Short mmCIF file of C-alpha atoms in Angstrom, two decimals:
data_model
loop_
_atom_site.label_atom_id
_atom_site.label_comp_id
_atom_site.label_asym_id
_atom_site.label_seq_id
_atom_site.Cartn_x
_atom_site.Cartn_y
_atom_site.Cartn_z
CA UNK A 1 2.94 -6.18 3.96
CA UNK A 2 4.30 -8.70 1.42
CA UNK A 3 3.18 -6.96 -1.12
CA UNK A 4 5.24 -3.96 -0.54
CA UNK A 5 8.52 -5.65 -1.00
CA UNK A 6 8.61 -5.33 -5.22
CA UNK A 7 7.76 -2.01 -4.96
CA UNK A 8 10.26 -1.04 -2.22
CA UNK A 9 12.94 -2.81 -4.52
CA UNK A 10 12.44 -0.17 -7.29
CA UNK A 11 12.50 2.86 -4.86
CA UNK A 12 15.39 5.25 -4.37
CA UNK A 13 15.53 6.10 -0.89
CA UNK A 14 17.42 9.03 0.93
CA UNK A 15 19.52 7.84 4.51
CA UNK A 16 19.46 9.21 7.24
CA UNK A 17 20.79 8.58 10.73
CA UNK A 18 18.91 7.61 14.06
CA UNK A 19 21.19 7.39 16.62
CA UNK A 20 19.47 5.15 19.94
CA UNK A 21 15.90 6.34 18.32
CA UNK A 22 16.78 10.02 18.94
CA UNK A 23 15.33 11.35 15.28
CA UNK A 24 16.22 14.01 13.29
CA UNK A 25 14.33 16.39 11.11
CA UNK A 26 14.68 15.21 7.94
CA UNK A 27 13.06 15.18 4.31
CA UNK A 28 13.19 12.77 1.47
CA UNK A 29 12.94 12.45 -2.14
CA UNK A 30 9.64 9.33 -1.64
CA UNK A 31 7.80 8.63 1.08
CA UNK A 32 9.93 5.84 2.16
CA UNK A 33 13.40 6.97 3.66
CA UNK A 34 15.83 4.69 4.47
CA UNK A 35 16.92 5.42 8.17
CA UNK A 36 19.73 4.23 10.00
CA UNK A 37 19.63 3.20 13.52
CA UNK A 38 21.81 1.39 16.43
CA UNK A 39 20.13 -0.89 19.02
CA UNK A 40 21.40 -3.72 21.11
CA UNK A 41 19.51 -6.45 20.17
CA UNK A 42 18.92 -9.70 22.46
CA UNK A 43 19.41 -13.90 20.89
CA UNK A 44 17.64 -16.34 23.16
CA UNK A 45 19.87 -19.48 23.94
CA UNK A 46 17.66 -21.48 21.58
CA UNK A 47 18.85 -19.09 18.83
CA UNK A 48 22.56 -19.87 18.91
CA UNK A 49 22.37 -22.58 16.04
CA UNK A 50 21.22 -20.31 13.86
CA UNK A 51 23.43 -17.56 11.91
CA UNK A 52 23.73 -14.49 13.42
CA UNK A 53 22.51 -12.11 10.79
CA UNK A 54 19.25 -14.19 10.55
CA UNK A 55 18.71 -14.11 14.42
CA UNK A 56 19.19 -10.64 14.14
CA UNK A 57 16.96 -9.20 11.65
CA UNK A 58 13.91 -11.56 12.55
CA UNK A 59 14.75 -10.34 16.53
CA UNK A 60 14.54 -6.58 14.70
CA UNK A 61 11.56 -7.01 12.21
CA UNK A 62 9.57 -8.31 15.39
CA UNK A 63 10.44 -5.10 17.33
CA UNK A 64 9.97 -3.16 14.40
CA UNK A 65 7.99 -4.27 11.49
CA UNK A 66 4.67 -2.24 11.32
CA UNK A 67 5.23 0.26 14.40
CA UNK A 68 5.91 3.79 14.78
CA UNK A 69 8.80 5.23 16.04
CA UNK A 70 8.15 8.71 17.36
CA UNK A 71 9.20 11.54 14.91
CA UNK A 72 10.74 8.96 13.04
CA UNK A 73 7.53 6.99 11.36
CA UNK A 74 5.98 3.70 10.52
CA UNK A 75 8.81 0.94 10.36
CA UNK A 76 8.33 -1.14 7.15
CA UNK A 77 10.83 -3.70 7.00
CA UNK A 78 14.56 -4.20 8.04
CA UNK A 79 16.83 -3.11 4.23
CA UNK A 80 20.27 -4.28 5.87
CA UNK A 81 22.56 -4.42 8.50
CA UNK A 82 25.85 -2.47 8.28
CA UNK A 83 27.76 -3.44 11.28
CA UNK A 84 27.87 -5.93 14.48
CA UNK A 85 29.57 -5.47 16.77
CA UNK A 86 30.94 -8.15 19.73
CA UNK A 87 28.32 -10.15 21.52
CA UNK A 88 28.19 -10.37 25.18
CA UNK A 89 26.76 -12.90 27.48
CA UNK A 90 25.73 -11.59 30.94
CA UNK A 91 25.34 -13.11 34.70
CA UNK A 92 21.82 -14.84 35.19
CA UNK A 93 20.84 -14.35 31.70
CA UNK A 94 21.76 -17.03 29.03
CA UNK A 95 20.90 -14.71 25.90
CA UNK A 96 23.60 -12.80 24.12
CA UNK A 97 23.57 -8.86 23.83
CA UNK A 98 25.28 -7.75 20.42
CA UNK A 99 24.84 -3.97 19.10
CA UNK A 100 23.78 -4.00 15.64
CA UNK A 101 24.18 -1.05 13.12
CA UNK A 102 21.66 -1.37 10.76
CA UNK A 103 19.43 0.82 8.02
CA UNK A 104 14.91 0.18 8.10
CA UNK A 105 12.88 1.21 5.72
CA UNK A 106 10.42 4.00 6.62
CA UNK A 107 7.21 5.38 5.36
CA UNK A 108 7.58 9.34 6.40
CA UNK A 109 6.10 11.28 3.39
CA UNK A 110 7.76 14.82 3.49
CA UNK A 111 5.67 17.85 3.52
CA UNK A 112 3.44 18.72 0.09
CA UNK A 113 4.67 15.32 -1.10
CA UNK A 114 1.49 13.90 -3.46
CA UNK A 115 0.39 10.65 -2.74
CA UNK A 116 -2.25 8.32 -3.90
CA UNK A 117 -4.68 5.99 -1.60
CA UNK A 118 -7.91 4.89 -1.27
CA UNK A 119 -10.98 6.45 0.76
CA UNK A 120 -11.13 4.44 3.87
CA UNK A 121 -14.82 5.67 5.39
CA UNK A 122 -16.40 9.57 5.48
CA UNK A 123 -17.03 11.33 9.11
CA UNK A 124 -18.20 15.10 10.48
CA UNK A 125 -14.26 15.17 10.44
CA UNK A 126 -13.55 14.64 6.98
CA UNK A 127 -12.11 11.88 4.63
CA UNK A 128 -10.11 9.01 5.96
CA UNK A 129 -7.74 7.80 3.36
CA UNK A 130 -5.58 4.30 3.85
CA UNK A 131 -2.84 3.01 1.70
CA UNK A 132 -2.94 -0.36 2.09
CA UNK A 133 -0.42 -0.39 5.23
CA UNK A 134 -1.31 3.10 6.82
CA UNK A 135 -4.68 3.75 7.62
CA UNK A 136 -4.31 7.53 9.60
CA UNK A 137 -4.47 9.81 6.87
CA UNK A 138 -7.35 12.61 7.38
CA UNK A 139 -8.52 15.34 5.01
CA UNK A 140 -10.28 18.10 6.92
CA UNK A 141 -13.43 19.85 5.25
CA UNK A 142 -11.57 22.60 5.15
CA UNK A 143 -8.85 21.25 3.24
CA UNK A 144 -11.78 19.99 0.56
CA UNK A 145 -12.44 20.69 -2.63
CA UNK A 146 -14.65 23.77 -2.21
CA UNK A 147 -17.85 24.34 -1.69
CA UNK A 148 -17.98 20.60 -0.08
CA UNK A 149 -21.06 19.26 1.91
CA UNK A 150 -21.27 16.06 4.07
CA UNK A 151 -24.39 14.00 2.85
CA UNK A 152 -25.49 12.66 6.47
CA UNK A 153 -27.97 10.18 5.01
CA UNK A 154 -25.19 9.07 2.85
CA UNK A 155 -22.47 9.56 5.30
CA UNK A 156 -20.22 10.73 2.42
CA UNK A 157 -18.29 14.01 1.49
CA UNK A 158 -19.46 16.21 -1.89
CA UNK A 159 -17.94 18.56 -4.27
CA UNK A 160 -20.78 20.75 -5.21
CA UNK A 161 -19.05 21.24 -8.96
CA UNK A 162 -20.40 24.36 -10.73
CA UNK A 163 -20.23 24.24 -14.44
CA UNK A 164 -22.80 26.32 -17.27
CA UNK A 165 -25.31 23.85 -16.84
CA UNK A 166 -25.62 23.92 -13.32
CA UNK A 167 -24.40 22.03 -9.91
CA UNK A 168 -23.31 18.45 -9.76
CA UNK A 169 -22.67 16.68 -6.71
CA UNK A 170 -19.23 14.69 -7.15
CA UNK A 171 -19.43 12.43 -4.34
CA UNK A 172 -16.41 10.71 -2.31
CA UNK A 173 -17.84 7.30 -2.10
CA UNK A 174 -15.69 4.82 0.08
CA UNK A 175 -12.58 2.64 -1.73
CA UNK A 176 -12.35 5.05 -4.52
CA UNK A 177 -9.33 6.09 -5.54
CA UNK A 178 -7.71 9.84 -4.30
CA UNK A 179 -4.72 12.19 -4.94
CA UNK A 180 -3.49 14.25 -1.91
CA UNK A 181 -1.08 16.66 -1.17
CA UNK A 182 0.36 15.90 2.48
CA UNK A 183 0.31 18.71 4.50
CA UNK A 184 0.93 18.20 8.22
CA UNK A 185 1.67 15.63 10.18
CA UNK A 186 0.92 14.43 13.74
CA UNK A 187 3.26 12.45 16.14
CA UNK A 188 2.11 11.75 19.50
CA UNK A 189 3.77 9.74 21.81
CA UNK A 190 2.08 6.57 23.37
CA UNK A 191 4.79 5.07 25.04
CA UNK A 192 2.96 3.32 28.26
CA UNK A 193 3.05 5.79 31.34
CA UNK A 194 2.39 4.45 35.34
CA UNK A 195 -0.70 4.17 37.21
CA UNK A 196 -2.46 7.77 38.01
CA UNK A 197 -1.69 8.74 40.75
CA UNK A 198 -4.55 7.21 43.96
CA UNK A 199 -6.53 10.13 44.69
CA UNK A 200 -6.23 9.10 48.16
CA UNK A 201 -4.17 6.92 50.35
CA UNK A 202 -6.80 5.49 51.86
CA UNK A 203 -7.26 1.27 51.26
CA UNK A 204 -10.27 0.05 49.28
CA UNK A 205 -12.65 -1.19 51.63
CA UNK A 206 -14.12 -4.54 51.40
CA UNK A 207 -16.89 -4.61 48.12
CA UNK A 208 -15.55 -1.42 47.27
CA UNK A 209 -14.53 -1.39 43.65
CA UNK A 210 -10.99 -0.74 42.58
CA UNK A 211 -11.67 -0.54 38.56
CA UNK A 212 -10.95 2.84 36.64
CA UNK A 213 -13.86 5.29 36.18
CA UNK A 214 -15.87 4.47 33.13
CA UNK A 215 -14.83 7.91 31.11
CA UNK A 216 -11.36 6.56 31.54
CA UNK A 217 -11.61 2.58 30.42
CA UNK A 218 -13.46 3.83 27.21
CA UNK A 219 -10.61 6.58 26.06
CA UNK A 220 -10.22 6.71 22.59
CA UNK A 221 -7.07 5.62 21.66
CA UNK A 222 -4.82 8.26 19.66
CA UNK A 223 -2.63 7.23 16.55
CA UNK A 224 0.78 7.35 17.07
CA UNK A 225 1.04 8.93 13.68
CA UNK A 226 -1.36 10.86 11.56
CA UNK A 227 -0.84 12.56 8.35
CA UNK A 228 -3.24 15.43 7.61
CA UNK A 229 -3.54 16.04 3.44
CA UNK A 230 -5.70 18.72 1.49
CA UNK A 231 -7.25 18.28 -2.28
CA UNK A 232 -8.33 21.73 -2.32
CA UNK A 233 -6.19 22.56 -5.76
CA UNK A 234 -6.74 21.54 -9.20
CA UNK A 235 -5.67 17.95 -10.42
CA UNK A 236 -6.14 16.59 -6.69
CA UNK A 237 -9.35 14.44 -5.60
CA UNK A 238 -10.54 11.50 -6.79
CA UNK A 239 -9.02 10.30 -9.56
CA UNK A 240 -12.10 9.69 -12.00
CA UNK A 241 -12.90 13.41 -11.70
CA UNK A 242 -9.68 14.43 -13.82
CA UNK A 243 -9.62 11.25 -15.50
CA UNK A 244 -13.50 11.59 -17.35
#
Protein backbone atom coordinates (compact mmCIF):
# COMPACT_ATOMS: atom_id res chain seq x y z
CA UNK A 1 0.00 0.00 0.00
CA UNK A 2 3.07 2.19 -0.65
CA UNK A 3 1.47 4.05 -2.81
CA UNK A 4 -1.02 5.40 -0.47
CA UNK A 5 1.42 7.14 1.74
CA UNK A 6 1.69 10.67 -0.58
CA UNK A 7 -1.75 10.79 -0.74
CA UNK A 8 -2.46 10.16 2.97
CA UNK A 9 0.16 13.05 3.62
CA UNK A 10 -2.14 15.64 1.93
CA UNK A 11 -5.37 14.43 3.72
CA UNK A 12 -7.06 16.16 6.62
CA UNK A 13 -8.31 13.63 8.83
CA UNK A 14 -10.94 13.89 11.75
CA UNK A 15 -9.77 11.84 15.37
CA UNK A 16 -11.47 9.92 17.05
CA UNK A 17 -11.01 7.68 20.06
CA UNK A 18 -10.94 3.74 20.34
CA UNK A 19 -10.54 2.86 23.63
CA UNK A 20 -9.21 -1.29 23.90
CA UNK A 21 -10.97 -1.62 20.21
CA UNK A 22 -14.39 -0.77 21.70
CA UNK A 23 -15.53 1.71 18.57
CA UNK A 24 -17.64 4.44 18.45
CA UNK A 25 -20.08 5.75 15.95
CA UNK A 26 -18.44 8.21 14.28
CA UNK A 27 -18.31 10.26 10.87
CA UNK A 28 -15.59 12.05 9.07
CA UNK A 29 -14.87 14.77 6.75
CA UNK A 30 -12.68 11.83 4.00
CA UNK A 31 -12.79 8.48 4.00
CA UNK A 32 -9.75 8.09 6.02
CA UNK A 33 -10.23 9.02 9.82
CA UNK A 34 -7.58 9.13 12.00
CA UNK A 35 -8.52 6.90 15.09
CA UNK A 36 -6.96 6.66 18.28
CA UNK A 37 -6.46 3.52 20.10
CA UNK A 38 -4.59 1.91 23.33
CA UNK A 39 -3.11 -1.64 23.20
CA UNK A 40 -0.37 -3.31 25.11
CA UNK A 41 1.95 -4.22 22.71
CA UNK A 42 4.65 -7.16 23.18
CA UNK A 43 9.02 -6.63 22.19
CA UNK A 44 10.67 -10.00 21.78
CA UNK A 45 14.11 -10.18 23.67
CA UNK A 46 15.84 -9.94 20.30
CA UNK A 47 14.17 -6.50 19.95
CA UNK A 48 15.76 -4.76 22.91
CA UNK A 49 18.70 -3.18 20.79
CA UNK A 50 16.54 -1.50 18.87
CA UNK A 51 14.65 1.92 19.86
CA UNK A 52 11.56 1.59 21.33
CA UNK A 53 9.33 3.63 19.09
CA UNK A 54 10.62 1.57 16.08
CA UNK A 55 9.91 -1.83 17.88
CA UNK A 56 6.71 -0.52 18.51
CA UNK A 57 5.14 0.63 15.44
CA UNK A 58 6.59 -2.30 13.21
CA UNK A 59 5.09 -4.78 16.32
CA UNK A 60 1.65 -2.52 15.53
CA UNK A 61 1.71 -2.22 11.63
CA UNK A 62 2.09 -6.16 11.70
CA UNK A 63 -1.06 -6.50 13.89
CA UNK A 64 -2.66 -3.92 12.05
CA UNK A 65 -1.66 -2.90 8.65
CA UNK A 66 -4.37 -4.07 6.09
CA UNK A 67 -7.05 -5.67 8.61
CA UNK A 68 -10.35 -4.76 9.78
CA UNK A 69 -11.24 -3.88 13.01
CA UNK A 70 -14.91 -4.46 13.65
CA UNK A 71 -17.08 -1.24 13.42
CA UNK A 72 -13.99 0.48 13.30
CA UNK A 73 -12.61 -0.36 9.50
CA UNK A 74 -9.69 -1.30 7.38
CA UNK A 75 -6.36 -0.30 9.27
CA UNK A 76 -4.04 1.53 6.78
CA UNK A 77 -0.98 2.39 8.43
CA UNK A 78 0.23 3.44 11.99
CA UNK A 79 0.20 8.00 11.77
CA UNK A 80 1.91 8.25 15.36
CA UNK A 81 2.23 7.33 18.71
CA UNK A 82 1.13 9.75 21.47
CA UNK A 83 2.12 8.13 24.64
CA UNK A 84 4.12 5.01 26.28
CA UNK A 85 3.77 4.18 29.02
CA UNK A 86 6.28 1.90 31.53
CA UNK A 87 7.38 -1.44 30.21
CA UNK A 88 7.08 -4.52 32.18
CA UNK A 89 8.89 -7.75 32.05
CA UNK A 90 6.93 -10.79 33.35
CA UNK A 91 7.82 -14.40 35.02
CA UNK A 92 8.62 -17.10 32.25
CA UNK A 93 8.38 -14.70 29.52
CA UNK A 94 11.52 -12.68 28.41
CA UNK A 95 9.49 -10.07 26.18
CA UNK A 96 8.50 -6.72 27.56
CA UNK A 97 4.73 -5.56 27.83
CA UNK A 98 4.51 -1.62 27.38
CA UNK A 99 0.94 0.11 26.70
CA UNK A 100 1.17 2.33 23.85
CA UNK A 101 -1.25 5.28 23.07
CA UNK A 102 -1.22 5.75 19.63
CA UNK A 103 -3.49 7.28 16.50
CA UNK A 104 -3.92 4.63 12.81
CA UNK A 105 -5.07 5.70 9.92
CA UNK A 106 -8.45 4.31 8.77
CA UNK A 107 -10.35 3.93 5.60
CA UNK A 108 -14.22 4.24 6.96
CA UNK A 109 -16.03 6.32 4.26
CA UNK A 110 -19.08 7.99 6.07
CA UNK A 111 -22.48 7.55 4.74
CA UNK A 112 -23.39 9.33 1.06
CA UNK A 113 -19.68 10.14 0.99
CA UNK A 114 -18.73 10.00 -3.11
CA UNK A 115 -15.94 8.05 -3.96
CA UNK A 116 -14.15 7.01 -7.04
CA UNK A 117 -12.76 3.29 -7.96
CA UNK A 118 -12.49 1.01 -10.51
CA UNK A 119 -14.96 -1.91 -11.65
CA UNK A 120 -13.47 -4.98 -10.21
CA UNK A 121 -15.71 -7.91 -12.19
CA UNK A 122 -19.84 -7.90 -12.97
CA UNK A 123 -22.16 -10.76 -11.19
CA UNK A 124 -26.24 -11.60 -10.91
CA UNK A 125 -25.40 -9.42 -7.73
CA UNK A 126 -24.27 -6.37 -9.21
CA UNK A 127 -20.97 -4.35 -9.71
CA UNK A 128 -17.91 -5.03 -7.66
CA UNK A 129 -15.86 -1.94 -7.38
CA UNK A 130 -12.05 -2.01 -5.75
CA UNK A 131 -9.89 0.90 -4.91
CA UNK A 132 -6.72 -0.27 -5.16
CA UNK A 133 -6.52 -1.46 -1.32
CA UNK A 134 -10.30 -2.39 -0.72
CA UNK A 135 -11.81 -4.70 -2.92
CA UNK A 136 -15.63 -5.20 -1.04
CA UNK A 137 -17.51 -2.54 -2.48
CA UNK A 138 -20.93 -3.83 -4.20
CA UNK A 139 -23.53 -1.89 -6.19
CA UNK A 140 -26.84 -3.74 -6.19
CA UNK A 141 -29.04 -3.67 -9.50
CA UNK A 142 -31.25 -1.92 -7.74
CA UNK A 143 -29.07 0.76 -6.79
CA UNK A 144 -28.18 1.05 -10.85
CA UNK A 145 -28.59 3.44 -13.14
CA UNK A 146 -32.12 2.64 -14.33
CA UNK A 147 -33.48 0.63 -16.56
CA UNK A 148 -30.11 -1.64 -16.17
CA UNK A 149 -29.79 -5.23 -17.68
CA UNK A 150 -27.04 -7.84 -16.98
CA UNK A 151 -25.61 -9.03 -20.44
CA UNK A 152 -25.05 -12.87 -19.41
CA UNK A 153 -23.04 -13.62 -22.54
CA UNK A 154 -21.04 -10.64 -21.66
CA UNK A 155 -21.21 -11.03 -17.99
CA UNK A 156 -21.44 -7.21 -17.69
CA UNK A 157 -24.04 -4.64 -16.28
CA UNK A 158 -25.99 -2.02 -18.92
CA UNK A 159 -27.59 1.28 -18.78
CA UNK A 160 -30.23 1.03 -21.37
CA UNK A 161 -29.82 5.11 -22.07
CA UNK A 162 -32.91 6.55 -23.82
CA UNK A 163 -32.26 9.62 -25.83
CA UNK A 164 -34.50 11.01 -29.29
CA UNK A 165 -32.74 8.72 -31.36
CA UNK A 166 -33.35 5.73 -29.59
CA UNK A 167 -31.68 3.18 -26.85
CA UNK A 168 -28.00 2.80 -26.30
CA UNK A 169 -26.55 0.26 -24.23
CA UNK A 170 -23.78 1.98 -21.93
CA UNK A 171 -22.01 -0.92 -20.74
CA UNK A 172 -19.93 -1.35 -17.32
CA UNK A 173 -16.99 -3.10 -18.76
CA UNK A 174 -14.39 -4.29 -16.04
CA UNK A 175 -11.33 -1.67 -14.82
CA UNK A 176 -13.24 1.28 -15.96
CA UNK A 177 -13.42 3.98 -13.97
CA UNK A 178 -16.82 4.75 -11.52
CA UNK A 179 -18.31 7.43 -9.20
CA UNK A 180 -20.41 6.14 -6.21
CA UNK A 181 -22.28 7.42 -3.56
CA UNK A 182 -21.70 5.07 -0.38
CA UNK A 183 -24.68 4.07 1.06
CA UNK A 184 -24.54 1.28 3.64
CA UNK A 185 -22.14 -0.51 5.07
CA UNK A 186 -21.62 -4.08 6.38
CA UNK A 187 -19.49 -5.23 9.42
CA UNK A 188 -19.51 -8.73 10.34
CA UNK A 189 -17.50 -10.17 12.78
CA UNK A 190 -15.03 -13.11 11.94
CA UNK A 191 -13.18 -13.34 14.92
CA UNK A 192 -12.33 -17.36 15.09
CA UNK A 193 -15.10 -19.20 17.22
CA UNK A 194 -14.48 -23.11 18.83
CA UNK A 195 -15.16 -26.35 17.37
CA UNK A 196 -19.15 -27.09 16.82
CA UNK A 197 -20.27 -28.66 19.13
CA UNK A 198 -19.87 -33.15 18.48
CA UNK A 199 -23.23 -34.12 17.64
CA UNK A 200 -22.63 -37.00 19.76
CA UNK A 201 -20.33 -38.18 22.43
CA UNK A 202 -19.76 -41.16 21.00
CA UNK A 203 -15.71 -41.93 19.80
CA UNK A 204 -14.98 -42.25 16.08
CA UNK A 205 -14.64 -45.72 15.36
CA UNK A 206 -11.71 -47.12 13.66
CA UNK A 207 -11.85 -45.99 9.52
CA UNK A 208 -14.51 -43.82 10.48
CA UNK A 209 -13.83 -40.34 9.23
CA UNK A 210 -13.51 -37.41 11.55
CA UNK A 211 -13.33 -34.48 8.72
CA UNK A 212 -16.17 -31.73 8.59
CA UNK A 213 -19.14 -32.35 6.25
CA UNK A 214 -18.42 -31.16 2.77
CA UNK A 215 -21.24 -28.16 2.85
CA UNK A 216 -19.18 -26.96 5.75
CA UNK A 217 -15.26 -27.13 4.45
CA UNK A 218 -16.47 -25.24 1.25
CA UNK A 219 -18.31 -22.11 3.21
CA UNK A 220 -17.90 -19.07 1.55
CA UNK A 221 -16.00 -16.88 3.44
CA UNK A 222 -17.76 -13.42 4.41
CA UNK A 223 -15.86 -9.98 4.28
CA UNK A 224 -15.26 -8.53 7.35
CA UNK A 225 -16.28 -5.28 5.80
CA UNK A 226 -18.42 -4.39 2.86
CA UNK A 227 -19.51 -1.12 1.63
CA UNK A 228 -22.74 -1.13 -0.41
CA UNK A 229 -22.85 2.22 -2.98
CA UNK A 230 -25.68 3.27 -5.54
CA UNK A 231 -25.12 5.37 -9.01
CA UNK A 232 -28.69 5.65 -9.51
CA UNK A 233 -28.55 9.78 -9.66
CA UNK A 234 -27.24 12.01 -12.19
CA UNK A 235 -23.38 12.73 -12.45
CA UNK A 236 -22.66 9.13 -10.85
CA UNK A 237 -21.47 6.01 -13.07
CA UNK A 238 -18.75 5.62 -15.05
CA UNK A 239 -16.88 8.40 -15.55
CA UNK A 240 -16.68 8.56 -19.51
CA UNK A 241 -20.49 8.77 -19.57
CA UNK A 242 -20.46 12.47 -18.06
CA UNK A 243 -17.16 13.09 -19.35
CA UNK A 244 -18.14 12.58 -23.51
Amino acid sequence: MEFLYPFLRSCKFRCVHVDEWVAPECLASTMFVLVEMVDTVRIPPWNFHRQLNEAVSEELNKKLANKVVYNVGLCICLYDITKLEDSYIFPGDGASHTKVHFRYVVFHPFLDEILIGKIKYCSQEGVYVTMGFFDDILIPPESLQQPAKFDEAEQVWLWEYETDEGAHDLYMDQGEEIRFRVTDEVFVDTSPTGPAAAASDTAAQPGQSTAPPKEDSGEKKEAPYTLIGTICEPGLGLLSWWNS
